Coordinates of C-alpha atoms in Angstrom, one line a residue:
X56 CA 164.5 68.4 -52.0
X57 CA 166.8 70.0 -49.5
X58 CA 168.8 72.3 -50.1
X59 CA 172.4 70.7 -49.9
X60 CA 175.7 72.7 -47.6
X61 CA 177.8 74.7 -49.6
X62 CA 180.6 72.4 -49.7
X63 CA 178.7 69.7 -50.9
X64 CA 177.5 71.3 -53.5
X65 CA 181.0 71.7 -54.3
X66 CA 182.0 68.3 -54.1
X67 CA 179.0 67.6 -56.2
X68 CA 179.7 70.1 -59.0
X69 CA 181.1 67.6 -61.3
X70 CA 177.2 65.7 -61.2
X71 CA 175.9 69.1 -62.2
X72 CA 174.8 68.0 -65.7
X73 CA 172.9 65.0 -64.7
X74 CA 170.8 66.1 -61.4
X75 CA 168.2 67.9 -60.9
X76 CA 168.5 71.9 -61.3
X77 CA 168.5 73.6 -57.8
X78 CA 170.3 70.3 -56.1
X79 CA 174.1 71.7 -56.5
X80 CA 173.0 75.2 -58.4
X81 CA 172.5 77.8 -55.2
X82 CA 168.7 79.6 -54.6
X83 CA 169.6 82.6 -54.3
X84 CA 168.3 83.8 -57.2
X85 CA 165.3 82.6 -56.5
X86 CA 165.3 81.3 -59.9
X87 CA 161.7 79.9 -61.6
X88 CA 163.0 76.8 -63.0
X89 CA 163.5 75.8 -59.4
X90 CA 159.5 75.3 -58.8
X91 CA 159.8 72.4 -61.7
X92 CA 163.6 71.5 -62.4
X93 CA 162.6 67.9 -61.0
X94 CA 159.7 67.4 -62.7
X95 CA 161.2 67.9 -66.0
X96 CA 164.7 66.2 -65.0
X97 CA 162.6 63.6 -64.8
X98 CA 160.1 64.3 -67.9
X99 CA 164.2 64.0 -69.6
X100 CA 164.9 60.7 -67.8
X101 CA 162.3 59.0 -69.7
X102 CA 162.3 60.8 -72.8
X103 CA 158.7 62.3 -72.2
X104 CA 160.3 65.9 -71.9
X105 CA 159.9 68.4 -75.6
X106 CA 161.8 67.5 -78.2
X107 CA 163.4 71.1 -78.7
X108 CA 166.6 70.3 -81.2
X109 CA 166.0 70.7 -84.9
X110 CA 165.2 67.4 -87.5
X111 CA 168.9 68.1 -88.9
X112 CA 170.8 67.3 -85.7
X113 CA 171.7 63.8 -84.3
X114 CA 170.2 64.1 -81.0
X115 CA 166.1 65.1 -82.3
X116 CA 166.5 61.0 -83.8
X117 CA 167.6 59.8 -80.7
X118 CA 165.2 61.3 -78.8
X119 CA 162.4 60.2 -80.2
X120 CA 164.5 56.8 -80.8
X121 CA 164.7 56.7 -76.9
X122 CA 161.4 57.6 -76.5
X123 CA 159.7 55.1 -78.8
X124 CA 162.2 52.5 -76.9
X125 CA 160.6 53.6 -73.2
X126 CA 157.1 53.7 -74.7
X127 CA 157.4 50.7 -75.5
X128 CA 158.7 49.2 -72.8
X129 CA 156.3 50.9 -70.2
X130 CA 153.4 51.8 -72.3
X131 CA 153.0 49.4 -75.3
X132 CA 153.7 46.3 -74.1
X133 CA 152.1 45.8 -70.6
X134 CA 149.0 47.0 -72.6
X135 CA 149.0 44.1 -75.0
X136 CA 149.7 41.6 -72.3
X137 CA 147.0 43.1 -70.2
X138 CA 145.0 43.3 -72.7
X139 CA 145.2 39.5 -73.5
X140 CA 144.8 38.8 -69.6
X141 CA 141.0 40.6 -69.3
X142 CA 140.4 38.4 -72.9
X143 CA 141.0 35.2 -71.3
X144 CA 139.3 35.7 -67.8
X145 CA 135.7 37.4 -69.2
X146 CA 133.9 35.3 -66.7
X147 CA 135.8 35.8 -63.6
X148 CA 134.8 39.4 -62.5
X149 CA 137.2 40.0 -59.5
X150 CA 140.6 39.4 -62.0
X151 CA 138.6 41.2 -64.6
X152 CA 138.2 44.2 -62.3
X153 CA 141.7 43.6 -60.7
X154 CA 143.1 43.6 -64.7
X155 CA 140.9 47.1 -65.5
X156 CA 141.3 49.4 -62.4
X157 CA 145.7 48.5 -63.6
X158 CA 145.3 48.5 -66.7
X159 CA 143.3 52.1 -67.1
X160 CA 145.3 53.7 -64.2
X161 CA 148.5 53.2 -66.0
X162 CA 147.3 53.9 -69.8
X163 CA 145.5 57.4 -68.3
X164 CA 149.2 58.2 -67.2
X165 CA 150.4 58.1 -70.9
X166 CA 147.3 59.6 -71.9
X167 CA 148.2 62.7 -69.8
X168 CA 151.3 62.3 -71.5
X169 CA 149.9 63.0 -74.9
X170 CA 148.1 65.8 -73.3
X171 CA 151.0 67.1 -72.0
X172 CA 152.4 66.9 -75.6
X173 CA 149.3 68.3 -77.6
X174 CA 149.5 71.3 -75.5
X175 CA 153.4 71.9 -75.1
X176 CA 153.3 75.3 -76.6
X177 CA 150.7 76.2 -73.5
X178 CA 153.1 74.5 -71.2
X179 CA 156.6 76.4 -72.4
X180 CA 154.2 79.7 -72.2
X181 CA 153.7 79.3 -68.8
X182 CA 157.2 78.4 -67.8
X183 CA 157.9 81.6 -69.5
X184 CA 155.4 83.2 -67.9
X185 CA 157.2 82.5 -64.3
X186 CA 160.4 85.0 -65.6
X187 CA 158.2 88.2 -65.9
X188 CA 158.8 91.2 -63.5
X189 CA 155.4 91.4 -62.0
X190 CA 156.6 88.0 -60.5
X191 CA 160.2 88.9 -59.8
X192 CA 161.2 89.5 -55.5
X193 CA 161.7 93.2 -54.2
X194 CA 161.9 92.3 -50.9
X195 CA 163.6 91.0 -48.5
X196 CA 160.1 89.1 -47.5
X197 CA 158.7 88.2 -50.5
X198 CA 162.1 85.8 -51.3
X199 CA 161.3 83.9 -48.0
X200 CA 158.0 83.4 -50.0
X201 CA 158.8 82.2 -52.6
X202 CA 161.7 80.3 -51.5
X203 CA 159.0 78.4 -49.2
X204 CA 156.6 78.1 -52.1
X205 CA 159.9 76.1 -54.2
X206 CA 160.3 74.3 -51.2
X207 CA 156.7 72.9 -51.0
X208 CA 156.5 72.4 -54.8
X209 CA 159.5 70.4 -54.9
X210 CA 158.3 68.2 -51.5
X211 CA 155.1 67.8 -53.1
X212 CA 156.6 66.3 -56.4
X213 CA 159.7 64.3 -54.5
X214 CA 157.2 63.1 -51.6
X215 CA 154.3 61.6 -53.4
X216 CA 156.5 59.9 -56.3
X217 CA 158.8 58.3 -53.5
X218 CA 155.1 57.8 -51.9
X219 CA 153.6 55.7 -55.4
X220 CA 157.4 53.8 -56.2
X221 CA 157.0 52.2 -52.9
X222 CA 153.6 50.9 -52.7
X223 CA 155.1 49.2 -56.4
X224 CA 157.5 47.7 -54.3
X225 CA 154.7 46.0 -52.8
X226 CA 153.5 45.0 -55.5
X227 CA 157.1 43.3 -56.7
X228 CA 157.6 41.4 -53.8
X229 CA 153.9 39.4 -54.0
X230 CA 155.1 36.5 -56.0
X231 CA 157.8 35.5 -53.7
X232 CA 154.5 35.6 -50.7
X233 CA 152.5 33.8 -53.7
X234 CA 155.6 31.3 -54.4
X235 CA 156.5 32.3 -57.7
X236 CA 152.2 32.0 -58.5
X237 CA 151.8 35.8 -60.1
X238 CA 153.4 38.3 -61.7
X239 CA 153.4 41.9 -60.0
X240 CA 150.9 42.6 -62.9
X241 CA 148.4 40.1 -64.6
X242 CA 149.6 39.5 -68.2
X243 CA 149.5 37.2 -70.6
X244 CA 150.6 37.0 -74.8
X245 CA 149.8 34.8 -77.1
X246 CA 152.2 32.1 -78.1
X247 CA 154.0 32.5 -74.8
X248 CA 153.9 30.3 -71.5
X249 CA 154.2 33.3 -68.3
X250 CA 155.1 31.0 -65.7
X251 CA 157.5 28.8 -67.2
X252 CA 161.6 29.7 -67.7
X253 CA 163.2 32.2 -68.6
X254 CA 160.2 34.0 -69.7
X255 CA 158.9 34.4 -66.2
X256 CA 162.0 36.3 -64.5
X257 CA 162.4 37.9 -68.1
X258 CA 159.5 39.7 -67.4
X259 CA 159.2 39.9 -64.1
X260 CA 162.5 42.1 -63.9
X261 CA 160.5 43.9 -67.4
X262 CA 157.8 44.7 -64.4
X263 CA 160.5 46.0 -62.2
X264 CA 161.7 48.5 -64.8
X265 CA 158.5 49.7 -65.9
X266 CA 156.5 49.9 -62.7
X267 CA 157.9 52.3 -61.3
X268 CA 159.1 53.9 -64.2
X269 CA 155.4 54.1 -64.8
X270 CA 154.4 55.3 -61.4
X271 CA 157.7 58.1 -61.3
X272 CA 156.2 59.6 -65.1
X273 CA 152.5 59.8 -63.2
X274 CA 154.1 61.3 -60.1
X275 CA 155.0 64.3 -62.5
X276 CA 152.3 64.4 -64.5
X277 CA 149.8 65.2 -61.5
X278 CA 152.3 67.1 -59.1
X279 CA 153.2 69.6 -62.0
X280 CA 149.6 71.2 -62.0
X281 CA 150.7 71.5 -57.8
X282 CA 153.2 73.4 -59.0
X283 CA 152.0 76.1 -61.2
X284 CA 149.6 76.3 -58.8
X285 CA 151.6 76.2 -55.3
X286 CA 153.8 79.5 -58.0
X287 CA 150.3 81.2 -57.8
X288 CA 149.7 80.7 -54.2
X289 CA 152.8 82.7 -53.4
X290 CA 152.6 85.3 -55.5
X291 CA 149.4 86.0 -54.4
X292 CA 150.6 85.7 -50.8
X293 CA 153.4 88.1 -52.2
X294 CA 150.6 91.1 -53.0
X295 CA 149.0 90.1 -49.6
X296 CA 151.9 91.2 -48.1
X297 CA 152.2 94.1 -50.3
X298 CA 148.8 95.7 -49.6
X299 CA 149.1 95.2 -45.9
X300 CA 152.2 97.1 -45.6
X301 CA 151.8 99.5 -48.4
X302 CA 153.0 102.4 -47.0
X303 CA 156.3 100.9 -45.3
X304 CA 157.4 99.5 -48.3
X305 CA 157.2 102.8 -49.7
X306 CA 159.3 104.2 -47.0
X307 CA 161.9 101.6 -48.3
X308 CA 161.1 102.6 -51.9
X309 CA 161.6 106.0 -51.3
X310 CA 164.8 105.8 -49.2
X311 CA 166.0 103.1 -52.2
X312 CA 165.5 106.1 -54.4
X313 CA 167.8 108.4 -51.6
X314 CA 170.3 106.6 -51.4
X315 CA 170.8 106.1 -55.7
X316 CA 170.2 110.0 -55.7
X317 CA 167.2 108.8 -58.2
X318 CA 165.6 111.1 -55.1
X319 CA 163.2 114.3 -57.1
X320 CA 161.3 115.4 -54.1
X321 CA 158.5 113.3 -54.7
X322 CA 155.6 113.6 -51.7
X323 CA 154.8 110.4 -49.7
X324 CA 151.9 109.6 -51.5
X325 CA 153.6 109.6 -54.6
X326 CA 155.3 106.4 -53.8
X327 CA 152.8 104.5 -52.2
X328 CA 150.6 105.3 -55.3
X329 CA 153.5 103.0 -57.0
X330 CA 153.8 100.6 -54.9
X331 CA 149.6 100.0 -55.4
X332 CA 150.2 100.6 -58.6
X333 CA 152.1 98.3 -58.9
X334 CA 150.2 95.3 -56.8
X335 CA 146.9 96.0 -59.2
X336 CA 149.4 94.7 -61.8
X337 CA 150.9 92.6 -60.1
X338 CA 147.3 90.9 -59.2
X339 CA 146.6 91.6 -62.9
X340 CA 149.5 89.5 -64.0
X341 CA 148.4 86.2 -61.6
X342 CA 144.7 86.5 -62.9
X343 CA 146.5 86.1 -66.6
X344 CA 148.6 83.1 -64.8
X345 CA 145.4 81.5 -63.3
X346 CA 143.8 81.3 -66.1
X347 CA 146.5 79.9 -68.6
X348 CA 146.9 77.2 -66.1
X349 CA 143.2 76.6 -66.7
X350 CA 143.7 76.1 -70.2
X351 CA 146.5 74.1 -69.5
X352 CA 144.9 71.5 -67.8
X353 CA 141.9 71.6 -67.5
X354 CA 141.5 68.7 -70.3
X355 CA 143.6 65.8 -68.6
X356 CA 142.3 67.4 -64.6
X357 CA 138.0 66.9 -66.1
X358 CA 138.9 63.3 -67.2
X359 CA 141.9 62.2 -64.0
X360 CA 138.5 63.3 -61.4
X361 CA 136.2 60.7 -63.7
X362 CA 139.5 58.1 -63.9
X363 CA 139.8 58.0 -60.6
X364 CA 135.8 57.2 -59.5
X365 CA 135.7 53.9 -61.8
X366 CA 139.1 52.8 -60.4
X367 CA 137.9 53.6 -56.8
X368 CA 134.6 51.4 -57.7
X369 CA 136.8 48.5 -60.1
X370 CA 139.1 48.3 -56.2
X371 CA 136.6 47.7 -54.2
X372 CA 134.7 45.2 -56.3
X373 CA 138.3 43.6 -56.4
X374 CA 138.3 43.9 -53.1
X375 CA 134.7 42.2 -52.1
X376 CA 135.8 39.1 -54.8
X377 CA 138.6 37.1 -52.7
X378 CA 137.5 34.3 -51.1
X379 CA 139.5 34.1 -48.4
X380 CA 141.6 37.6 -48.0
X381 CA 143.5 36.0 -44.9
X382 CA 145.8 33.9 -47.5
X383 CA 146.5 36.6 -49.8
X384 CA 147.3 39.2 -46.8
X385 CA 149.9 41.0 -48.8
X386 CA 147.5 41.3 -52.2
X387 CA 145.3 43.0 -49.5
X388 CA 148.2 45.4 -48.2
X389 CA 148.5 46.5 -52.9
X390 CA 145.5 47.5 -53.3
X391 CA 145.3 49.1 -49.5
X392 CA 148.1 51.2 -50.9
X393 CA 147.0 52.0 -54.1
X394 CA 143.7 52.4 -53.5
X395 CA 145.2 55.5 -50.8
X396 CA 147.6 56.7 -54.0
X397 CA 144.8 57.0 -56.1
X398 CA 143.2 59.4 -53.1
X399 CA 146.4 61.0 -52.5
X400 CA 146.4 62.2 -55.9
X401 CA 143.3 63.2 -56.3
X402 CA 143.3 65.0 -52.7
X403 CA 146.8 67.0 -53.7
X404 CA 144.9 68.9 -56.9
X405 CA 141.7 69.9 -54.2
X406 CA 143.8 71.2 -51.7
X407 CA 146.2 73.2 -53.6
X408 CA 142.9 74.7 -55.4
X409 CA 141.7 75.6 -52.7
X410 CA 144.5 76.9 -51.1
X411 CA 144.1 78.9 -54.1
X412 CA 140.2 80.0 -53.5
X413 CA 140.9 81.1 -49.8
X414 CA 144.2 82.9 -50.4
X415 CA 142.8 85.2 -53.1
X416 CA 139.6 85.5 -51.2
X417 CA 141.5 87.0 -48.2
X418 CA 143.1 89.8 -50.8
X419 CA 140.5 91.5 -50.2
X420 CA 140.7 91.4 -45.9
X421 CA 144.7 92.0 -46.4
X422 CA 143.9 95.1 -48.3
X423 CA 141.7 96.3 -45.4
X424 CA 144.4 95.5 -43.0
X425 CA 146.5 98.3 -44.3
X426 CA 147.0 101.5 -43.1
X427 CA 144.6 103.4 -45.8
X428 CA 142.3 105.3 -43.1
X429 CA 145.9 108.1 -43.7
X430 CA 145.3 108.8 -47.4
X431 CA 143.9 111.0 -49.8
X432 CA 140.5 109.6 -50.9
X433 CA 141.8 109.6 -54.4
X434 CA 144.1 107.6 -53.5
X435 CA 141.5 105.1 -51.3
X436 CA 139.2 104.9 -54.0
X437 CA 142.1 102.9 -56.2
X438 CA 141.8 100.4 -52.7
X439 CA 138.0 100.3 -52.9
X440 CA 137.9 99.4 -56.1
X441 CA 141.1 96.7 -55.3
X442 CA 138.6 95.3 -53.0
X443 CA 135.5 94.8 -55.4
X444 CA 138.0 93.5 -58.2
X445 CA 138.8 90.7 -55.2
X446 CA 135.4 89.5 -54.1
X447 CA 135.5 87.0 -56.9
X448 CA 137.6 83.7 -55.6
X449 CA 140.5 82.7 -58.3
X450 CA 140.4 79.3 -59.1
X451 CA 141.2 76.0 -61.6
X452 CA 137.9 74.2 -62.8
X453 CA 138.4 70.5 -64.0
X454 CA 137.0 70.7 -67.9
X455 CA 134.8 73.5 -66.8
X456 CA 133.0 70.9 -64.5
X457 CA 134.4 70.6 -61.3
X458 CA 136.6 73.1 -59.6
X459 CA 139.5 71.8 -57.5
X460 CA 138.8 72.3 -54.2
X461 CA 137.7 70.6 -51.2
X462 CA 133.7 70.5 -52.2
X463 CA 135.2 68.9 -54.9
X464 CA 137.3 65.9 -53.2
X465 CA 134.4 65.5 -50.8
X466 CA 131.6 65.1 -52.9
X467 CA 133.5 62.9 -55.5
X468 CA 130.5 60.5 -56.2
X469 CA 127.7 62.8 -56.8
X470 CA 128.6 65.6 -59.4
X471 CA 124.9 67.5 -58.6
X472 CA 125.9 67.8 -54.6
X473 CA 128.9 69.0 -55.8
X474 CA 128.2 71.4 -58.0
X475 CA 126.1 73.0 -55.5
X476 CA 128.2 73.4 -52.8
X477 CA 130.9 75.4 -55.1
X478 CA 127.7 77.9 -55.8
X479 CA 127.1 78.3 -51.6
X480 CA 130.4 78.7 -50.7
X481 CA 131.5 81.2 -53.7
X482 CA 128.4 83.6 -52.5
X483 CA 129.4 82.6 -48.9
X484 CA 132.9 83.4 -49.3
X485 CA 131.3 86.9 -50.8
X486 CA 129.3 88.1 -48.9
X487 CA 131.8 87.6 -45.8
X488 CA 134.6 89.2 -47.4
X489 CA 132.7 91.8 -49.6
X490 CA 132.0 95.2 -48.3
X491 CA 128.6 97.1 -48.9
X492 CA 127.3 99.2 -51.2
X493 CA 124.9 102.8 -49.4
X494 CA 125.6 100.5 -46.3
X495 CA 123.2 97.5 -47.0
X496 CA 124.0 93.7 -47.5
X497 CA 126.8 92.6 -49.0
X498 CA 126.6 92.4 -52.0
X499 CA 127.6 89.4 -53.2
X500 CA 127.6 87.7 -57.1
X501 CA 126.0 91.8 -57.7
X502 CA 128.8 93.7 -56.9
X503 CA 129.7 94.4 -59.9
X504 CA 126.9 96.9 -60.2
X505 CA 129.1 99.5 -57.9
X506 CA 132.2 99.5 -60.2
X507 CA 129.8 99.7 -63.9
X508 CA 127.5 102.1 -62.6
X509 CA 129.8 104.6 -60.4
X510 CA 132.5 104.7 -63.1
X511 CA 135.2 103.3 -61.1
X512 CA 136.9 101.7 -63.5
X513 CA 137.6 104.4 -65.9
X514 CA 138.7 106.4 -62.8
X515 CA 140.9 103.8 -61.4
X516 CA 142.2 103.7 -65.7
X517 CA 142.7 107.4 -65.1
X518 CA 144.1 108.0 -62.0
X519 CA 147.0 104.8 -63.1
X520 CA 148.2 107.5 -65.8
X521 CA 145.7 105.0 -68.2
X522 CA 148.7 102.2 -67.7
X523 CA 145.8 99.4 -66.7
X524 CA 143.2 97.9 -69.0
X525 CA 141.1 95.9 -66.2
X526 CA 138.0 94.6 -68.8
X527 CA 135.7 94.5 -68.0
X528 CA 133.3 93.0 -65.3
X529 CA 131.8 90.2 -67.6
X530 CA 135.5 88.9 -69.1
X531 CA 136.4 88.5 -65.1
X532 CA 133.5 85.8 -64.8
X533 CA 135.2 83.7 -67.0
X534 CA 138.3 83.5 -64.8

């Protein structure tokens, strides 16, 4: 969502309570709420956001009632009609496949909502963690990186939801091409004839409401994870900038200290060590943040991958079961668009998961690109240990089974090849970005032996004044 000009913001200030955060408000403070403001806005609009009012408050019960009405209209009522339709079409494979892939995709949307509600504490902890001091921008370049990542997060949510609603609009006009003999979604109800007036017009209007609502809720659930990952990628870009330019940043801090009369004659190396210390603390914060993302979204992502494979197969069966495709052009277009939406849905998660892996691997090279040759051996050791830590990339998995990456996306039908590809990629990336111990080959998976054997972990803690707690190398393999 684009930033509105200052004049337009003034005119729309009256609509501030009814628009997502960041449409009217300024982005100057780069509030982390901007990442998820559009998502939260639509969840509140459909009553799917967390009810944080007291049970003694009228707003609490009002939201409960509103949420139940929305769930009845967009989830329960369509589910009953679709199940009844499937039970009456036991002998037609094509119609069963069509009804089943629509039913599964819609019901899974609300399963994701249920998981979202169950993980309330984890999601709210993630939103709160975005405000930690390690993620605050210190330099002008940091602000530009954060601004770009916020734009990306909001753009993905808005674009994907708009695309899904546009795809549903094709289903809305499909009854026109079929002489109003069908509904946008095949449903039937006991004791009700859906093909006669006034039942058909009422059900058609109901479809006009619930289909876009389901698409928007599904788009929010899918891109919410992407928004959290985009934030992590933005923080990694900031960290890479700091590593490449730690000397310049140290001089800026020194000048600011002099301007604020806080300079006490510290040497240049003192400020460089402060910058490197903050880089390590920043990286630890990113590691914890990524682990929190996986804990909150791992189950939903795994089930989404499995459902996507099932829906793709059902769409193929339905397409092959159409006897005369030329006489049903709108239906063919609808299935093609629906298939594209399902593929893009998974692609978004895999793309940003892959970017997270690549950007985290680049941290080792970013540290190597910095002006470390001018430093004393004690300070250089901080960079060496940091580079060793960066050999294992950050990643988000789906149920500890699939790694969200482009390798997974291109191997969805074959779990065995997926695991093998991910392992090879991890080993190759370690060899490419890693360093050697003793001038030999890059160590890859055995790189932690260097840290344990030489005592660098203890040295790093002492060098930073015992303020960092990296944990044992065994702990890092869980990320």
